[in-house]
PDB file of C-alpha atoms in Angstrom:
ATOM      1  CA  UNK A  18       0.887  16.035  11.630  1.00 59.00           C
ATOM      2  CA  UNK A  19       1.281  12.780   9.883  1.00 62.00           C
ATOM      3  CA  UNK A  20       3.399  10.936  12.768  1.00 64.00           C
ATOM      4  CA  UNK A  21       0.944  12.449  15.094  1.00 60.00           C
ATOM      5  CA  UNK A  22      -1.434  10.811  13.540  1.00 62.00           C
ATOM      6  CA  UNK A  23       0.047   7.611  12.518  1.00 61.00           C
ATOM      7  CA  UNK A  24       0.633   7.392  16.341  1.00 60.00           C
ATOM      8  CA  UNK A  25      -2.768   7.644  17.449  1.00 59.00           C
ATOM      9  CA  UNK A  26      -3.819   5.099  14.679  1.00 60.00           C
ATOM     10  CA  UNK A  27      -1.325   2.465  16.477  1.00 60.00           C
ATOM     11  CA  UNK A  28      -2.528   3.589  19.699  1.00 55.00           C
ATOM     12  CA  UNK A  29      -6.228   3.046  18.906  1.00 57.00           C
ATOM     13  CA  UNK A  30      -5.079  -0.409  17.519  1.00 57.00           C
ATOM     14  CA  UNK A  31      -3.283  -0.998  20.795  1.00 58.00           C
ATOM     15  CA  UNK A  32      -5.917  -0.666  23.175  1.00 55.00           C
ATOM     16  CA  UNK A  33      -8.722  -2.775  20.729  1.00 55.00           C
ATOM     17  CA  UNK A  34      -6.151  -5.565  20.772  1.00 49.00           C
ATOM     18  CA  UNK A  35      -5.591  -5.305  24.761  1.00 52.00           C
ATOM     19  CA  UNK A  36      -7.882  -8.685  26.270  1.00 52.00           C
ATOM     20  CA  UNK A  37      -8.352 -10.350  23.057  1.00 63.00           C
ATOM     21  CA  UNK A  38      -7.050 -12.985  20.968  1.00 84.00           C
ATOM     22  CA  UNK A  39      -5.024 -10.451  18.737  1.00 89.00           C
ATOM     23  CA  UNK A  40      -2.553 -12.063  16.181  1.00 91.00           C
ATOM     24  CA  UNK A  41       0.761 -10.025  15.081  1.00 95.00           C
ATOM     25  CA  UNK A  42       1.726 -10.334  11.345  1.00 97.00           C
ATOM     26  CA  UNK A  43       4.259  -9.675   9.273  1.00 98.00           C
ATOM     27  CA  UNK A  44       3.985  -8.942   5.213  1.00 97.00           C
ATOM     28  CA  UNK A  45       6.045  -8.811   2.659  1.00 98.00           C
ATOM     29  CA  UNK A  46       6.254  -9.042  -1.278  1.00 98.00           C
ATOM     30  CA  UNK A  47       6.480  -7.488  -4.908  1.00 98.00           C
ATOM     31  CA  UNK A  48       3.583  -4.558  -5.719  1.00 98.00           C
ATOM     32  CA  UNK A  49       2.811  -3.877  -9.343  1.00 98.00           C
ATOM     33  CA  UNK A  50       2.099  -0.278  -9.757  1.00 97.00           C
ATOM     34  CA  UNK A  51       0.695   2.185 -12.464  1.00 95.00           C
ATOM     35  CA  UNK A  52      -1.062   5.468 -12.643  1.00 92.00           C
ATOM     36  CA  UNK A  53      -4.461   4.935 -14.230  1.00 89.00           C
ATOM     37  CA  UNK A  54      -7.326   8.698 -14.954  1.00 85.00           C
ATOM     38  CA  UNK A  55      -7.139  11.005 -17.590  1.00 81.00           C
ATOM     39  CA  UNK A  56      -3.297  12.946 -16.448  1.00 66.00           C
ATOM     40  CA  UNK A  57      -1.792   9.197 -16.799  1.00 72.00           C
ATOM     41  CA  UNK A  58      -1.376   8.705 -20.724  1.00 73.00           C
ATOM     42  CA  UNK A  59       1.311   6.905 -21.496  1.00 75.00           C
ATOM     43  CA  UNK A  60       1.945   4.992 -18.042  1.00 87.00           C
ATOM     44  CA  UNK A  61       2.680   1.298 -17.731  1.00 92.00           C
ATOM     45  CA  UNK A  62       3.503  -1.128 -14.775  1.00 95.00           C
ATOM     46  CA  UNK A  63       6.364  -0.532 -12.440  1.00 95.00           C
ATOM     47  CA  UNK A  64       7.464  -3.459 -10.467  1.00 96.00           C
ATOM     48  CA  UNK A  65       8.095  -2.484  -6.629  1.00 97.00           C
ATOM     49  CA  UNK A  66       8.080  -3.764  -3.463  1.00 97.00           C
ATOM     50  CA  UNK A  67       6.028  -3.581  -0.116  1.00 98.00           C
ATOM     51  CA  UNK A  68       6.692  -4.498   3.682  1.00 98.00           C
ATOM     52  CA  UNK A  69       5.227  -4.516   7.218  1.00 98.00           C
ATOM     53  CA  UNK A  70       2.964  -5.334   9.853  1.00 97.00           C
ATOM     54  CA  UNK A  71      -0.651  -5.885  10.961  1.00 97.00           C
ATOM     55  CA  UNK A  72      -2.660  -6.518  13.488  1.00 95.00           C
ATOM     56  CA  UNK A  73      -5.802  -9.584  13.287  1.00 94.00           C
ATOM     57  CA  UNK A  74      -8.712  -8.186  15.757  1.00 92.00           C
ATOM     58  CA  UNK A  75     -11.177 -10.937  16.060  1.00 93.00           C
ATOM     59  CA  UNK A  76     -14.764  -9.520  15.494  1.00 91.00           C
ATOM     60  CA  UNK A  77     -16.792 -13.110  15.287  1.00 91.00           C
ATOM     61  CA  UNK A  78     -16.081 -16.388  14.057  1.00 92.00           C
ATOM     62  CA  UNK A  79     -15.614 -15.297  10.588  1.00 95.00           C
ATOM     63  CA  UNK A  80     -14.443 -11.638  10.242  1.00 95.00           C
ATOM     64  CA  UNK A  81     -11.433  -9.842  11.715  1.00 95.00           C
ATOM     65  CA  UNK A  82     -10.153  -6.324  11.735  1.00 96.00           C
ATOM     66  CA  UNK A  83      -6.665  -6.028  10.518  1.00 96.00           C
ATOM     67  CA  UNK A  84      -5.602  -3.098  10.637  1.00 96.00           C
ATOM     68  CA  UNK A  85      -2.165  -2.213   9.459  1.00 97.00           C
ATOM     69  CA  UNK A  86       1.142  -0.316   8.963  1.00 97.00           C
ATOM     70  CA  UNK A  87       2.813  -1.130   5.596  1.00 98.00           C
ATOM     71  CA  UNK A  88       5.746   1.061   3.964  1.00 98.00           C
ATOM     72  CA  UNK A  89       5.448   0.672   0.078  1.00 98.00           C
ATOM     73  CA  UNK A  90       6.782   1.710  -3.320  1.00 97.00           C
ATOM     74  CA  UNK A  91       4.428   2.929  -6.089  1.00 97.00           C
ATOM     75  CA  UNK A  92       4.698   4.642  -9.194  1.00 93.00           C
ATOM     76  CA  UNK A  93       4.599   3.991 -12.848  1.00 93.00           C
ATOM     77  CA  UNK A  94       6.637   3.866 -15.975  1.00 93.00           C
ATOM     78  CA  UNK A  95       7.085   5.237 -19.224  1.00 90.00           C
ATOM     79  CA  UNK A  96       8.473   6.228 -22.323  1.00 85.00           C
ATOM     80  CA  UNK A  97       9.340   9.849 -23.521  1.00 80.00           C
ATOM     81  CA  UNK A  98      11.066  11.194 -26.495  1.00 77.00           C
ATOM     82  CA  UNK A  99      13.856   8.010 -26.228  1.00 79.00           C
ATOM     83  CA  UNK A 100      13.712   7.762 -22.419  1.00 87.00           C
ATOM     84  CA  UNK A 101      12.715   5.376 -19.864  1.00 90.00           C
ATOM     85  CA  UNK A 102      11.033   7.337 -17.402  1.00 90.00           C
ATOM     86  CA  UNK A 103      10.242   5.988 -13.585  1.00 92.00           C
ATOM     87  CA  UNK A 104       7.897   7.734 -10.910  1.00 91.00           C
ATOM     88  CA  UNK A 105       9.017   6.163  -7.652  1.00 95.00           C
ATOM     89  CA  UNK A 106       6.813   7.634  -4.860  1.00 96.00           C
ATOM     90  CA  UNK A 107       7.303   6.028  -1.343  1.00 97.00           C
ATOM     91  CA  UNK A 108       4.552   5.776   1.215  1.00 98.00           C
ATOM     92  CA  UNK A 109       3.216   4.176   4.658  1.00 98.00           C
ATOM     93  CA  UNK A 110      -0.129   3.013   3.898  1.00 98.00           C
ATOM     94  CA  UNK A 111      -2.783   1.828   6.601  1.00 97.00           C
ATOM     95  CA  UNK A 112      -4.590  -0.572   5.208  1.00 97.00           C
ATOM     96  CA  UNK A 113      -7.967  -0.678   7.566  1.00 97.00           C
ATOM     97  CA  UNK A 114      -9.507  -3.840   6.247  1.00 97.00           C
ATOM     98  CA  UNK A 115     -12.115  -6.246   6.983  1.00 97.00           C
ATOM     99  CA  UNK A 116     -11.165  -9.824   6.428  1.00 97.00           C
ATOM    100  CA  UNK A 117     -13.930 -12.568   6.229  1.00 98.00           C
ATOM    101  CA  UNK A 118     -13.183 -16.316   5.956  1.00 97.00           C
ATOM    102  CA  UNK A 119     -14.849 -18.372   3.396  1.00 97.00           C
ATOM    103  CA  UNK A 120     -13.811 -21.003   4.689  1.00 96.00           C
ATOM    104  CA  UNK A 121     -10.985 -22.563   6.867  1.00 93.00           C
ATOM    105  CA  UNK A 122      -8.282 -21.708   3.991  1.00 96.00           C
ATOM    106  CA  UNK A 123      -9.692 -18.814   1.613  1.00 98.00           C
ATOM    107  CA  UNK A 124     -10.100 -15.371   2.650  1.00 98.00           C
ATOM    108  CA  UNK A 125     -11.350 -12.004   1.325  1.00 98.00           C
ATOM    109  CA  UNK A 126     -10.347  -8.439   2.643  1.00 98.00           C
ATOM    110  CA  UNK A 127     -11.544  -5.043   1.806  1.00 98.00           C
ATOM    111  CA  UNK A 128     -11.900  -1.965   3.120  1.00 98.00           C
ATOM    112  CA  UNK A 129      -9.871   1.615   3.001  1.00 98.00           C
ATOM    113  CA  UNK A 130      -7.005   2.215   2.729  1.00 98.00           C
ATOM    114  CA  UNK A 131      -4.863   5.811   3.756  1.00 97.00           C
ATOM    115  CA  UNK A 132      -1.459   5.854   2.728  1.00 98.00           C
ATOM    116  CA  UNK A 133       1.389   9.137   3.616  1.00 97.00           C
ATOM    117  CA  UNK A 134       4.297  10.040   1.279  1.00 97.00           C
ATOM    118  CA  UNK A 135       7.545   9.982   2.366  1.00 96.00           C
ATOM    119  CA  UNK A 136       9.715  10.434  -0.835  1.00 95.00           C
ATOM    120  CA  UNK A 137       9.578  10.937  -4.421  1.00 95.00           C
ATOM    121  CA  UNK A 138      12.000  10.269  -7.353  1.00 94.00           C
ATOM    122  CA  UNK A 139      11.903  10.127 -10.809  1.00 91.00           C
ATOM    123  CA  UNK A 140      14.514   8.339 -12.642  1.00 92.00           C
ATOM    124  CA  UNK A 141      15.425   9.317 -16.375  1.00 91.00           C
ATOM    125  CA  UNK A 142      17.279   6.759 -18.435  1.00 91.00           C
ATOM    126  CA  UNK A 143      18.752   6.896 -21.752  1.00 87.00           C
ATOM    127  CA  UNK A 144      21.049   5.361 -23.959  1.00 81.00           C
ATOM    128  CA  UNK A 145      22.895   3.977 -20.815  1.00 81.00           C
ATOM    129  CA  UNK A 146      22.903   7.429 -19.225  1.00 87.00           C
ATOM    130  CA  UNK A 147      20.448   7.738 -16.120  1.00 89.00           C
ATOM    131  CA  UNK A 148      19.852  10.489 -13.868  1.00 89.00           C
ATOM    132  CA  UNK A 149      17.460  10.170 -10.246  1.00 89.00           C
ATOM    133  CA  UNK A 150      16.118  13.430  -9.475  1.00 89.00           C
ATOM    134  CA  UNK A 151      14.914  13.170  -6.133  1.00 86.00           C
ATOM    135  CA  UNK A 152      14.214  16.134  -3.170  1.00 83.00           C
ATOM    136  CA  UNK A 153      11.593  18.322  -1.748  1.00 86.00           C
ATOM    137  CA  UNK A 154      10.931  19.656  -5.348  1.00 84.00           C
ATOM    138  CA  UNK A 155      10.239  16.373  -6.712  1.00 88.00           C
ATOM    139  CA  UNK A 156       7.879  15.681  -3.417  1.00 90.00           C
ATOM    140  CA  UNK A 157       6.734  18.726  -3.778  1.00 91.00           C
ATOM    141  CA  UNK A 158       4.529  18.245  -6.768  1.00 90.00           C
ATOM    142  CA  UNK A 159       2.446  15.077  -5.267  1.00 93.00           C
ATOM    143  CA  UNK A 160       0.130  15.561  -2.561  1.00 95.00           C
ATOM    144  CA  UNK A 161       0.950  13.779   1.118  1.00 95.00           C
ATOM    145  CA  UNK A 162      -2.226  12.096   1.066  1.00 96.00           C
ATOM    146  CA  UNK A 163      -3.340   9.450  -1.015  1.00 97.00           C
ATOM    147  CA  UNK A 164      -6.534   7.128  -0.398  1.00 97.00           C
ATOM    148  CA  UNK A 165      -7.580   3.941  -1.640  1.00 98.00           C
ATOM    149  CA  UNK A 166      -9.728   1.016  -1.418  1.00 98.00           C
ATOM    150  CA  UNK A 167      -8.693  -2.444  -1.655  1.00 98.00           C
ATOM    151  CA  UNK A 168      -9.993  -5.879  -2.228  1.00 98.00           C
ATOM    152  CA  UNK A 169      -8.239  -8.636  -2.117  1.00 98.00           C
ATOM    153  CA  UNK A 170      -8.238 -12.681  -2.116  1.00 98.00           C
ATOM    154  CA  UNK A 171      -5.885 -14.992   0.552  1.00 98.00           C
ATOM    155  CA  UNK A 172      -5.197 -18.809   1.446  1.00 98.00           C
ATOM    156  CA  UNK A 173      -3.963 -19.707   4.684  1.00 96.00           C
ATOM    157  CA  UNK A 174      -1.061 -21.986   4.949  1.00 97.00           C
ATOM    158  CA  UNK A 175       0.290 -24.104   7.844  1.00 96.00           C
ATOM    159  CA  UNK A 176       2.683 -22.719  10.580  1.00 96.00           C
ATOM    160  CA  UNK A 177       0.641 -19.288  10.574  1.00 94.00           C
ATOM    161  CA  UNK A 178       1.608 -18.669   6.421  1.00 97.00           C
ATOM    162  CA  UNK A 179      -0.153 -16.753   3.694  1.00 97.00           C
ATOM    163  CA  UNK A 180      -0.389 -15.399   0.564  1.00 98.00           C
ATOM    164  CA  UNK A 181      -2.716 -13.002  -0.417  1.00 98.00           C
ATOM    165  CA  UNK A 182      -3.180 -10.614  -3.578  1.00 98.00           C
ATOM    166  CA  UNK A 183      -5.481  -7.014  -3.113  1.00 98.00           C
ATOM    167  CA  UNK A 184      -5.913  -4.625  -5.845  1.00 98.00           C
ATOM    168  CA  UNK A 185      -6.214  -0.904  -4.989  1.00 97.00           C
ATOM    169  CA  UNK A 186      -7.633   1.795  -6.254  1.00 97.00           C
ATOM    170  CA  UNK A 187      -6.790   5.151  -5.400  1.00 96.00           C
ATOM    171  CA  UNK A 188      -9.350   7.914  -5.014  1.00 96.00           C
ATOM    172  CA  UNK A 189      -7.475  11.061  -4.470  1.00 94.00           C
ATOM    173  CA  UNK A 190      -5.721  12.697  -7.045  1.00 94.00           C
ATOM    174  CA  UNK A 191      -1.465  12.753  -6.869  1.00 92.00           C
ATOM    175  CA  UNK A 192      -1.200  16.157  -7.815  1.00 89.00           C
ATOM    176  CA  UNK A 193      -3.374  19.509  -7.426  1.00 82.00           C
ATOM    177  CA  UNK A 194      -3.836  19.970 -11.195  1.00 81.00           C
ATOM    178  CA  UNK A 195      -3.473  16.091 -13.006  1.00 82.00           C
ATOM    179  CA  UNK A 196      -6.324  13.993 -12.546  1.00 88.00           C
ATOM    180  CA  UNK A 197      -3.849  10.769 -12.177  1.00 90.00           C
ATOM    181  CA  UNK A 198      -4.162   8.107  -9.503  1.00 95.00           C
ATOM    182  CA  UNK A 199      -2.507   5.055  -7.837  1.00 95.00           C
ATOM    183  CA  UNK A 200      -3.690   1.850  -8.843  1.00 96.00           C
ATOM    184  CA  UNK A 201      -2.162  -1.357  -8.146  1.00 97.00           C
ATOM    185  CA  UNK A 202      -1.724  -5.144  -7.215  1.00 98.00           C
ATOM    186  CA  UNK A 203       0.061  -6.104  -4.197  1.00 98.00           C
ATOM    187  CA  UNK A 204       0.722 -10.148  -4.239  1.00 98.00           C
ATOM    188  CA  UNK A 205       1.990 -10.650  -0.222  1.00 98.00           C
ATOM    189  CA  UNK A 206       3.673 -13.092   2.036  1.00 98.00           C
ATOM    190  CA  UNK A 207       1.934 -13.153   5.374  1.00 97.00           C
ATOM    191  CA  UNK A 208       3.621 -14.591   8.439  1.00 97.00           C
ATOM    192  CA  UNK A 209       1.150 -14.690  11.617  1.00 93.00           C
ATOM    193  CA  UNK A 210       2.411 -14.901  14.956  1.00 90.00           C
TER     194      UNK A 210
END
């Protein structure tokens, strides 16, 4: 179900881009990640990692669609009883953001923001000895779906560069019966081609 529909997304995308001035990018760099609601006591700030593309659709002079496909790490660390704990949970977000220039350098985006999981970890470590528990019963106990919203700030370099931080905020819950959430700040590398 979630390729199926990942598909169609890129499909859709596709056919909007066909007979306009569509720009390719690619997107890189380090995501800080923690769980933030009432089932994340105790969480701090993992340091991960995104990648991928996206797609700029030119709406008017001043706002594109750019849509994307992005695979990224997110989780959140902790301390328990002597040991380092790490919830590593890996996903394919599609960021489906507006981005409006402010002028011929800044930028703002925003918009939703669904995101699939494709693996789940936790790492234990303590006293040098560290264990990675990985698996369908580790995936098991976080929900496929997650959904956000982001908003973020960019500057446009030359030779089709930029950087660009968003912060988002995840709606859904991870698991049936936690109330915990993603929340984040991705700081990216943007090539445009």
């Amino acid at each position: 179900m979630q390729k199926l529909f990942i598909i169609s997304i890129f499909l859709i995308f596709t056919n909007m881009a066909y007979g306009q001035q569509v720009e390719f990018g690619v997107r890189v760099g380090p995501s800080f990640t923690t769980l933030g609601g009432e089932g994340s006591d105790g969480s701090e700030f993992g340091i991960w990692f995104h990648l991928g593309g996206y797609l700029s659709v030119p709406i008017s002079e001043t706002i594109s669609f750019e849509p994307g496909l992005i695979y990224a790490r997110k989780g959140a660390k902790g301390h328990e009883m002597g040991t380092n704990l790490s919830i590593r949970n890996d996903y394919i977000d599609i960021p489906l953001v507006l981005k409006a220039a402010l002028s011929e350098s800044f930028f703002v985006v925003f918009g939703p923001q669904p995101s699939f999981l494709v693996g789940s970890s936790i790492v234990m470590d303590s006293g040098g000895n560290r264990v990675t528990v990985d698996g369908s019963d580790i995936r098991s106990l976080y929900r496929n779906l997650d959904f956000a919203g982001i908003l973020g700030l960019g500057v446009n370099l030359p030779l089709g560069l930029g950087i660009q931080a968003t912060y988002e905020h995840g709606l859904v819950t991870l698991m049936e019966n936690e109330s915990a959430y993603n929340r984040g700040i991705k700081f990216s590398l943007n090539k445009r081609f």
